[in-house]
Amino acid sequence: MFAAVSCARFGVCSRRVAQGAPVARLAVAARRSITSSPPRSNDGADDAVVGREPLVDIEALPMAHVLSTMNNTMITITDAEGNTLNWASAGSCGFKGSRRGTTYAAQIAGAKAAAVAKEKGVSNVRVLLKGLGRGRVSAVKGIQQAGLNIKALSDVTPVPHNGCRPPKARRL
Protein backbone atom coordinates (compact mmCIF):
# COMPACT_ATOMS: atom_id res chain seq x y z
CA MET A 1 0.00 0.00 0.00
CA PHE A 2 1.03 3.59 -0.39
CA ALA A 3 0.88 6.51 1.98
CA ALA A 4 -0.20 9.91 0.75
CA VAL A 5 2.05 12.75 1.82
CA SER A 6 0.73 16.28 1.89
CA CYS A 7 2.11 18.43 -0.93
CA ALA A 8 1.99 21.69 1.01
CA ARG A 9 3.79 20.39 4.08
CA PHE A 10 6.50 18.20 2.61
CA GLY A 11 6.82 19.51 -0.96
CA VAL A 12 6.33 16.10 -2.59
CA CYS A 13 3.08 14.69 -3.98
CA SER A 14 3.43 11.07 -2.91
CA ARG A 15 6.08 8.69 -1.76
CA ARG A 16 6.11 4.88 -1.73
CA VAL A 17 6.34 3.46 1.77
CA ALA A 18 6.99 -0.15 2.73
CA GLN A 19 3.96 -2.41 2.58
CA GLY A 20 2.90 -3.80 5.92
CA ALA A 21 4.40 -0.98 7.96
CA PRO A 22 2.17 0.24 10.78
CA VAL A 23 0.17 3.36 9.96
CA ALA A 24 1.87 5.41 12.68
CA ARG A 25 5.25 4.78 11.08
CA LEU A 26 4.15 5.67 7.53
CA ALA A 27 4.24 9.45 8.03
CA VAL A 28 7.48 9.25 10.01
CA ALA A 29 9.18 7.17 7.31
CA ALA A 30 7.96 9.52 4.59
CA ARG A 31 9.08 12.58 6.54
CA ARG A 32 12.54 11.08 7.12
CA SER A 33 13.01 10.12 3.48
CA ILE A 34 11.87 13.54 2.28
CA THR A 35 14.05 15.54 4.66
CA SER A 36 17.12 13.40 3.91
CA SER A 37 16.81 13.73 0.13
CA PRO A 38 17.77 16.89 -1.76
CA PRO A 39 14.97 19.10 -3.11
CA ARG A 40 13.59 17.90 -6.44
CA SER A 41 13.11 20.00 -9.50
CA ASN A 42 10.17 19.48 -11.85
CA ASP A 43 12.19 19.59 -15.05
CA GLY A 44 11.95 15.79 -15.45
CA ALA A 45 15.70 15.31 -15.91
CA ASP A 46 16.06 13.01 -12.91
CA ASP A 47 13.18 10.76 -14.01
CA ALA A 48 15.61 8.80 -16.14
CA VAL A 49 17.41 7.45 -13.06
CA VAL A 50 17.20 3.68 -12.99
CA GLY A 51 14.78 2.33 -10.40
CA ARG A 52 12.99 5.61 -9.72
CA GLU A 53 9.39 6.16 -10.74
CA PRO A 54 8.46 9.56 -12.15
CA LEU A 55 6.29 11.74 -9.94
CA VAL A 56 2.58 11.36 -10.63
CA ASP A 57 0.16 14.29 -10.45
CA ILE A 58 -2.23 13.02 -7.80
CA GLU A 59 -4.99 15.48 -8.76
CA ALA A 60 -5.19 14.08 -12.32
CA LEU A 61 -5.78 10.46 -11.23
CA PRO A 62 -9.16 8.72 -11.20
CA MET A 63 -10.69 8.33 -7.74
CA ALA A 64 -12.13 5.37 -5.86
CA HIS A 65 -14.64 6.63 -3.28
CA VAL A 66 -15.18 4.06 -0.52
CA LEU A 67 -18.19 4.75 1.72
CA SER A 68 -18.20 2.31 4.60
CA THR A 69 -21.20 2.28 6.93
CA MET A 70 -22.13 -0.22 9.60
CA ASN A 71 -24.64 -1.88 7.25
CA ASN A 72 -23.03 -1.68 3.79
CA THR A 73 -19.91 -0.69 1.85
CA MET A 74 -20.22 1.23 -1.41
CA ILE A 75 -17.36 1.81 -3.87
CA THR A 76 -17.66 4.37 -6.67
CA ILE A 77 -14.93 4.76 -9.29
CA THR A 78 -14.85 8.24 -10.85
CA ASP A 79 -12.60 10.05 -13.28
CA ALA A 80 -10.48 13.03 -12.19
CA GLU A 81 -13.42 15.43 -12.64
CA GLY A 82 -15.75 13.33 -10.46
CA ASN A 83 -17.89 11.76 -13.21
CA THR A 84 -18.91 8.23 -12.24
CA LEU A 85 -17.35 5.42 -14.29
CA ASN A 86 -18.89 2.55 -12.32
CA TRP A 87 -19.91 1.52 -8.83
CA ALA A 88 -20.45 -1.55 -6.70
CA SER A 89 -21.74 -2.26 -3.22
CA ALA A 90 -21.92 -5.25 -0.96
CA GLY A 91 -25.68 -5.41 -1.64
CA SER A 92 -25.19 -5.36 -5.41
CA CYS A 93 -22.74 -8.26 -5.10
CA GLY A 94 -25.47 -10.48 -3.71
CA PHE A 95 -25.02 -10.06 0.04
CA LYS A 96 -28.26 -9.58 1.97
CA GLY A 97 -29.07 -8.43 5.47
CA SER A 98 -26.35 -8.24 8.09
CA ARG A 99 -23.79 -9.91 5.77
CA ARG A 100 -23.54 -6.68 3.75
CA GLY A 101 -21.61 -5.03 6.60
CA THR A 102 -18.89 -7.69 6.75
CA THR A 103 -15.29 -7.27 5.68
CA TYR A 104 -15.58 -10.09 3.15
CA ALA A 105 -18.51 -8.42 1.40
CA ALA A 106 -16.55 -5.15 1.21
CA GLN A 107 -13.57 -6.92 -0.32
CA ILE A 108 -15.75 -8.58 -2.98
CA ALA A 109 -17.42 -5.24 -3.78
CA GLY A 110 -14.04 -3.49 -4.08
CA ALA A 111 -12.73 -6.18 -6.39
CA LYS A 112 -15.85 -6.03 -8.57
CA ALA A 113 -15.72 -2.24 -8.93
CA ALA A 114 -12.00 -2.30 -9.68
CA ALA A 115 -12.33 -5.08 -12.27
CA VAL A 116 -14.93 -3.14 -14.25
CA ALA A 117 -12.83 0.03 -14.00
CA LYS A 118 -9.76 -1.85 -15.23
CA GLU A 119 -11.73 -2.98 -18.29
CA LYS A 120 -12.48 0.70 -18.99
CA GLY A 121 -8.76 1.54 -18.99
CA VAL A 122 -8.16 2.73 -15.42
CA SER A 123 -4.84 1.54 -14.01
CA ASN A 124 -3.93 4.00 -11.22
CA VAL A 125 -6.35 5.43 -8.65
CA ARG A 126 -6.38 7.49 -5.51
CA VAL A 127 -8.64 6.16 -2.79
CA LEU A 128 -10.87 8.37 -0.63
CA LEU A 129 -12.22 6.58 2.46
CA LYS A 130 -15.34 7.83 4.20
CA GLY A 131 -17.19 6.32 7.14
CA LEU A 132 -16.46 4.14 10.13
CA GLY A 133 -17.69 0.74 8.96
CA ARG A 134 -15.81 -2.55 9.13
CA GLY A 135 -15.22 -2.69 5.36
CA ARG A 136 -12.86 0.29 5.01
CA VAL A 137 -9.58 -1.58 4.78
CA SER A 138 -11.06 -4.65 3.11
CA ALA A 139 -12.46 -2.60 0.23
CA VAL A 140 -9.00 -1.11 -0.40
CA LYS A 141 -7.56 -4.63 -0.30
CA GLY A 142 -10.11 -5.75 -2.91
CA ILE A 143 -9.28 -2.80 -5.17
CA GLN A 144 -5.60 -3.66 -4.94
CA GLN A 145 -6.13 -7.38 -5.56
CA ALA A 146 -8.11 -6.62 -8.72
CA GLY A 147 -5.00 -5.02 -10.20
CA LEU A 148 -5.45 -1.28 -9.69
CA ASN A 149 -2.40 0.62 -8.44
CA ILE A 150 -3.21 2.79 -5.43
CA LYS A 151 -1.15 5.97 -5.65
CA ALA A 152 -2.75 7.87 -2.76
CA LEU A 153 -4.94 6.94 0.17
CA SER A 154 -6.78 9.55 2.22
CA ASP A 155 -9.55 9.63 4.81
CA VAL A 156 -12.32 12.17 4.13
CA THR A 157 -14.69 11.14 6.93
CA PRO A 158 -16.56 14.26 8.09
CA VAL A 159 -15.72 15.15 11.69
CA PRO A 160 -18.02 17.54 13.58
CA HIS A 161 -16.31 20.39 15.40
CA ASN A 162 -18.60 20.31 18.46
CA GLY A 163 -21.53 19.25 16.26
CA CYS A 164 -25.21 20.16 16.56
CA ARG A 165 -26.80 21.58 19.66
CA PRO A 166 -28.19 18.81 21.89
CA PRO A 167 -31.89 18.72 22.75
CA LYS A 168 -32.96 20.44 25.94
CA ALA A 169 -33.06 18.40 29.13
CA ARG A 170 -36.15 16.36 29.92
CA ARG A 171 -38.33 17.55 32.78
CA LEU A 172 -39.74 14.82 34.98
PDB file of C-alpha atoms in Angstrom:
ATOM      1  CA  MET A   1       0.000   0.000   0.000  1.00  0.00           C
ATOM      2  CA  PHE A   2       1.033   3.595  -0.385  1.00  0.00           C
ATOM      3  CA  ALA A   3       0.880   6.505   1.979  1.00  0.00           C
ATOM      4  CA  ALA A   4      -0.200   9.908   0.746  1.00  0.00           C
ATOM      5  CA  VAL A   5       2.051  12.747   1.821  1.00  0.00           C
ATOM      6  CA  SER A   6       0.730  16.282   1.894  1.00  0.00           C
ATOM      7  CA  CYS A   7       2.110  18.429  -0.928  1.00  0.00           C
ATOM      8  CA  ALA A   8       1.987  21.685   1.015  1.00  0.00           C
ATOM      9  CA  ARG A   9       3.793  20.390   4.082  1.00  0.00           C
ATOM     10  CA  PHE A  10       6.499  18.202   2.607  1.00  0.00           C
ATOM     11  CA  GLY A  11       6.824  19.512  -0.960  1.00  0.00           C
ATOM     12  CA  VAL A  12       6.328  16.095  -2.588  1.00  0.00           C
ATOM     13  CA  CYS A  13       3.083  14.691  -3.984  1.00  0.00           C
ATOM     14  CA  SER A  14       3.431  11.066  -2.912  1.00  0.00           C
ATOM     15  CA  ARG A  15       6.075   8.687  -1.762  1.00  0.00           C
ATOM     16  CA  ARG A  16       6.112   4.884  -1.728  1.00  0.00           C
ATOM     17  CA  VAL A  17       6.339   3.458   1.773  1.00  0.00           C
ATOM     18  CA  ALA A  18       6.987  -0.153   2.732  1.00  0.00           C
ATOM     19  CA  GLN A  19       3.956  -2.409   2.581  1.00  0.00           C
ATOM     20  CA  GLY A  20       2.899  -3.801   5.920  1.00  0.00           C
ATOM     21  CA  ALA A  21       4.403  -0.975   7.961  1.00  0.00           C
ATOM     22  CA  PRO A  22       2.167   0.240  10.780  1.00  0.00           C
ATOM     23  CA  VAL A  23       0.166   3.360   9.957  1.00  0.00           C
ATOM     24  CA  ALA A  24       1.865   5.407  12.679  1.00  0.00           C
ATOM     25  CA  ARG A  25       5.252   4.777  11.080  1.00  0.00           C
ATOM     26  CA  LEU A  26       4.152   5.673   7.530  1.00  0.00           C
ATOM     27  CA  ALA A  27       4.239   9.448   8.029  1.00  0.00           C
ATOM     28  CA  VAL A  28       7.485   9.254  10.014  1.00  0.00           C
ATOM     29  CA  ALA A  29       9.178   7.175   7.314  1.00  0.00           C
ATOM     30  CA  ALA A  30       7.956   9.520   4.592  1.00  0.00           C
ATOM     31  CA  ARG A  31       9.080  12.579   6.539  1.00  0.00           C
ATOM     32  CA  ARG A  32      12.544  11.082   7.116  1.00  0.00           C
ATOM     33  CA  SER A  33      13.008  10.117   3.481  1.00  0.00           C
ATOM     34  CA  ILE A  34      11.875  13.539   2.285  1.00  0.00           C
ATOM     35  CA  THR A  35      14.053  15.542   4.660  1.00  0.00           C
ATOM     36  CA  SER A  36      17.118  13.401   3.915  1.00  0.00           C
ATOM     37  CA  SER A  37      16.809  13.730   0.128  1.00  0.00           C
ATOM     38  CA  PRO A  38      17.774  16.891  -1.755  1.00  0.00           C
ATOM     39  CA  PRO A  39      14.972  19.097  -3.113  1.00  0.00           C
ATOM     40  CA  ARG A  40      13.589  17.902  -6.436  1.00  0.00           C
ATOM     41  CA  SER A  41      13.108  20.004  -9.501  1.00  0.00           C
ATOM     42  CA  ASN A  42      10.165  19.475 -11.849  1.00  0.00           C
ATOM     43  CA  ASP A  43      12.192  19.588 -15.054  1.00  0.00           C
ATOM     44  CA  GLY A  44      11.951  15.787 -15.448  1.00  0.00           C
ATOM     45  CA  ALA A  45      15.696  15.308 -15.915  1.00  0.00           C
ATOM     46  CA  ASP A  46      16.065  13.012 -12.911  1.00  0.00           C
ATOM     47  CA  ASP A  47      13.175  10.758 -14.008  1.00  0.00           C
ATOM     48  CA  ALA A  48      15.607   8.796 -16.144  1.00  0.00           C
ATOM     49  CA  VAL A  49      17.415   7.452 -13.056  1.00  0.00           C
ATOM     50  CA  VAL A  50      17.201   3.679 -12.991  1.00  0.00           C
ATOM     51  CA  GLY A  51      14.784   2.327 -10.396  1.00  0.00           C
ATOM     52  CA  ARG A  52      12.990   5.614  -9.720  1.00  0.00           C
ATOM     53  CA  GLU A  53       9.389   6.161 -10.738  1.00  0.00           C
ATOM     54  CA  PRO A  54       8.464   9.560 -12.151  1.00  0.00           C
ATOM     55  CA  LEU A  55       6.291  11.744  -9.936  1.00  0.00           C
ATOM     56  CA  VAL A  56       2.579  11.365 -10.627  1.00  0.00           C
ATOM     57  CA  ASP A  57       0.164  14.287 -10.451  1.00  0.00           C
ATOM     58  CA  ILE A  58      -2.233  13.019  -7.803  1.00  0.00           C
ATOM     59  CA  GLU A  59      -4.993  15.479  -8.762  1.00  0.00           C
ATOM     60  CA  ALA A  60      -5.189  14.082 -12.323  1.00  0.00           C
ATOM     61  CA  LEU A  61      -5.779  10.465 -11.226  1.00  0.00           C
ATOM     62  CA  PRO A  62      -9.164   8.725 -11.198  1.00  0.00           C
ATOM     63  CA  MET A  63     -10.692   8.331  -7.737  1.00  0.00           C
ATOM     64  CA  ALA A  64     -12.130   5.369  -5.860  1.00  0.00           C
ATOM     65  CA  HIS A  65     -14.638   6.629  -3.282  1.00  0.00           C
ATOM     66  CA  VAL A  66     -15.182   4.062  -0.517  1.00  0.00           C
ATOM     67  CA  LEU A  67     -18.190   4.748   1.722  1.00  0.00           C
ATOM     68  CA  SER A  68     -18.197   2.307   4.600  1.00  0.00           C
ATOM     69  CA  THR A  69     -21.197   2.280   6.928  1.00  0.00           C
ATOM     70  CA  MET A  70     -22.130  -0.221   9.603  1.00  0.00           C
ATOM     71  CA  ASN A  71     -24.641  -1.884   7.246  1.00  0.00           C
ATOM     72  CA  ASN A  72     -23.030  -1.684   3.790  1.00  0.00           C
ATOM     73  CA  THR A  73     -19.910  -0.690   1.852  1.00  0.00           C
ATOM     74  CA  MET A  74     -20.219   1.233  -1.412  1.00  0.00           C
ATOM     75  CA  ILE A  75     -17.364   1.808  -3.875  1.00  0.00           C
ATOM     76  CA  THR A  76     -17.661   4.372  -6.667  1.00  0.00           C
ATOM     77  CA  ILE A  77     -14.928   4.762  -9.289  1.00  0.00           C
ATOM     78  CA  THR A  78     -14.849   8.240 -10.848  1.00  0.00           C
ATOM     79  CA  ASP A  79     -12.601  10.053 -13.281  1.00  0.00           C
ATOM     80  CA  ALA A  80     -10.478  13.028 -12.191  1.00  0.00           C
ATOM     81  CA  GLU A  81     -13.423  15.434 -12.635  1.00  0.00           C
ATOM     82  CA  GLY A  82     -15.747  13.326 -10.462  1.00  0.00           C
ATOM     83  CA  ASN A  83     -17.893  11.764 -13.209  1.00  0.00           C
ATOM     84  CA  THR A  84     -18.911   8.228 -12.244  1.00  0.00           C
ATOM     85  CA  LEU A  85     -17.354   5.421 -14.295  1.00  0.00           C
ATOM     86  CA  ASN A  86     -18.885   2.549 -12.322  1.00  0.00           C
ATOM     87  CA  TRP A  87     -19.908   1.523  -8.827  1.00  0.00           C
ATOM     88  CA  ALA A  88     -20.446  -1.545  -6.702  1.00  0.00           C
ATOM     89  CA  SER A  89     -21.737  -2.258  -3.219  1.00  0.00           C
ATOM     90  CA  ALA A  90     -21.919  -5.254  -0.961  1.00  0.00           C
ATOM     91  CA  GLY A  91     -25.680  -5.406  -1.639  1.00  0.00           C
ATOM     92  CA  SER A  92     -25.194  -5.358  -5.410  1.00  0.00           C
ATOM     93  CA  CYS A  93     -22.736  -8.260  -5.098  1.00  0.00           C
ATOM     94  CA  GLY A  94     -25.474 -10.481  -3.707  1.00  0.00           C
ATOM     95  CA  PHE A  95     -25.019 -10.059   0.036  1.00  0.00           C
ATOM     96  CA  LYS A  96     -28.260  -9.583   1.967  1.00  0.00           C
ATOM     97  CA  GLY A  97     -29.068  -8.435   5.473  1.00  0.00           C
ATOM     98  CA  SER A  98     -26.348  -8.238   8.088  1.00  0.00           C
ATOM     99  CA  ARG A  99     -23.786  -9.906   5.775  1.00  0.00           C
ATOM    100  CA  ARG A 100     -23.545  -6.679   3.749  1.00  0.00           C
ATOM    101  CA  GLY A 101     -21.614  -5.030   6.598  1.00  0.00           C
ATOM    102  CA  THR A 102     -18.895  -7.689   6.749  1.00  0.00           C
ATOM    103  CA  THR A 103     -15.291  -7.274   5.681  1.00  0.00           C
ATOM    104  CA  TYR A 104     -15.583 -10.095   3.145  1.00  0.00           C
ATOM    105  CA  ALA A 105     -18.513  -8.416   1.396  1.00  0.00           C
ATOM    106  CA  ALA A 106     -16.553  -5.153   1.215  1.00  0.00           C
ATOM    107  CA  GLN A 107     -13.574  -6.925  -0.325  1.00  0.00           C
ATOM    108  CA  ILE A 108     -15.746  -8.582  -2.980  1.00  0.00           C
ATOM    109  CA  ALA A 109     -17.419  -5.241  -3.781  1.00  0.00           C
ATOM    110  CA  GLY A 110     -14.041  -3.490  -4.075  1.00  0.00           C
ATOM    111  CA  ALA A 111     -12.726  -6.181  -6.395  1.00  0.00           C
ATOM    112  CA  LYS A 112     -15.854  -6.027  -8.571  1.00  0.00           C
ATOM    113  CA  ALA A 113     -15.719  -2.239  -8.929  1.00  0.00           C
ATOM    114  CA  ALA A 114     -11.999  -2.297  -9.680  1.00  0.00           C
ATOM    115  CA  ALA A 115     -12.327  -5.083 -12.266  1.00  0.00           C
ATOM    116  CA  VAL A 116     -14.931  -3.139 -14.253  1.00  0.00           C
ATOM    117  CA  ALA A 117     -12.830   0.033 -13.998  1.00  0.00           C
ATOM    118  CA  LYS A 118      -9.762  -1.850 -15.231  1.00  0.00           C
ATOM    119  CA  GLU A 119     -11.732  -2.980 -18.295  1.00  0.00           C
ATOM    120  CA  LYS A 120     -12.476   0.698 -18.990  1.00  0.00           C
ATOM    121  CA  GLY A 121      -8.764   1.540 -18.991  1.00  0.00           C
ATOM    122  CA  VAL A 122      -8.160   2.725 -15.424  1.00  0.00           C
ATOM    123  CA  SER A 123      -4.839   1.536 -14.008  1.00  0.00           C
ATOM    124  CA  ASN A 124      -3.933   3.998 -11.217  1.00  0.00           C
ATOM    125  CA  VAL A 125      -6.351   5.425  -8.649  1.00  0.00           C
ATOM    126  CA  ARG A 126      -6.378   7.490  -5.514  1.00  0.00           C
ATOM    127  CA  VAL A 127      -8.644   6.156  -2.790  1.00  0.00           C
ATOM    128  CA  LEU A 128     -10.870   8.369  -0.634  1.00  0.00           C
ATOM    129  CA  LEU A 129     -12.218   6.584   2.455  1.00  0.00           C
ATOM    130  CA  LYS A 130     -15.345   7.832   4.197  1.00  0.00           C
ATOM    131  CA  GLY A 131     -17.195   6.322   7.137  1.00  0.00           C
ATOM    132  CA  LEU A 132     -16.463   4.142  10.129  1.00  0.00           C
ATOM    133  CA  GLY A 133     -17.689   0.736   8.963  1.00  0.00           C
ATOM    134  CA  ARG A 134     -15.815  -2.549   9.128  1.00  0.00           C
ATOM    135  CA  GLY A 135     -15.224  -2.692   5.364  1.00  0.00           C
ATOM    136  CA  ARG A 136     -12.859   0.288   5.009  1.00  0.00           C
ATOM    137  CA  VAL A 137      -9.577  -1.578   4.781  1.00  0.00           C
ATOM    138  CA  SER A 138     -11.060  -4.652   3.106  1.00  0.00           C
ATOM    139  CA  ALA A 139     -12.460  -2.595   0.225  1.00  0.00           C
ATOM    140  CA  VAL A 140      -8.999  -1.114  -0.401  1.00  0.00           C
ATOM    141  CA  LYS A 141      -7.562  -4.634  -0.300  1.00  0.00           C
ATOM    142  CA  GLY A 142     -10.106  -5.752  -2.908  1.00  0.00           C
ATOM    143  CA  ILE A 143      -9.276  -2.799  -5.171  1.00  0.00           C
ATOM    144  CA  GLN A 144      -5.600  -3.663  -4.936  1.00  0.00           C
ATOM    145  CA  GLN A 145      -6.134  -7.379  -5.558  1.00  0.00           C
ATOM    146  CA  ALA A 146      -8.110  -6.617  -8.719  1.00  0.00           C
ATOM    147  CA  GLY A 147      -5.004  -5.020 -10.202  1.00  0.00           C
ATOM    148  CA  LEU A 148      -5.448  -1.275  -9.692  1.00  0.00           C
ATOM    149  CA  ASN A 149      -2.405   0.622  -8.437  1.00  0.00           C
ATOM    150  CA  ILE A 150      -3.215   2.790  -5.427  1.00  0.00           C
ATOM    151  CA  LYS A 151      -1.155   5.970  -5.647  1.00  0.00           C
ATOM    152  CA  ALA A 152      -2.750   7.874  -2.756  1.00  0.00           C
ATOM    153  CA  LEU A 153      -4.938   6.944   0.173  1.00  0.00           C
ATOM    154  CA  SER A 154      -6.777   9.551   2.219  1.00  0.00           C
ATOM    155  CA  ASP A 155      -9.546   9.633   4.812  1.00  0.00           C
ATOM    156  CA  VAL A 156     -12.322  12.167   4.128  1.00  0.00           C
ATOM    157  CA  THR A 157     -14.688  11.140   6.926  1.00  0.00           C
ATOM    158  CA  PRO A 158     -16.561  14.259   8.093  1.00  0.00           C
ATOM    159  CA  VAL A 159     -15.716  15.151  11.685  1.00  0.00           C
ATOM    160  CA  PRO A 160     -18.022  17.538  13.578  1.00  0.00           C
ATOM    161  CA  HIS A 161     -16.306  20.390  15.397  1.00  0.00           C
ATOM    162  CA  ASN A 162     -18.599  20.313  18.456  1.00  0.00           C
ATOM    163  CA  GLY A 163     -21.532  19.254  16.256  1.00  0.00           C
ATOM    164  CA  CYS A 164     -25.206  20.162  16.564  1.00  0.00           C
ATOM    165  CA  ARG A 165     -26.801  21.584  19.661  1.00  0.00           C
ATOM    166  CA  PRO A 166     -28.190  18.808  21.887  1.00  0.00           C
ATOM    167  CA  PRO A 167     -31.891  18.721  22.748  1.00  0.00           C
ATOM    168  CA  LYS A 168     -32.962  20.442  25.945  1.00  0.00           C
ATOM    169  CA  ALA A 169     -33.055  18.396  29.129  1.00  0.00           C
ATOM    170  CA  ARG A 170     -36.153  16.358  29.917  1.00  0.00           C
ATOM    171  CA  ARG A 171     -38.331  17.547  32.779  1.00  0.00           C
ATOM    172  CA  LEU A 172     -39.741  14.819  34.980  1.00  0.00           C
TER     173      LEU A 172
END
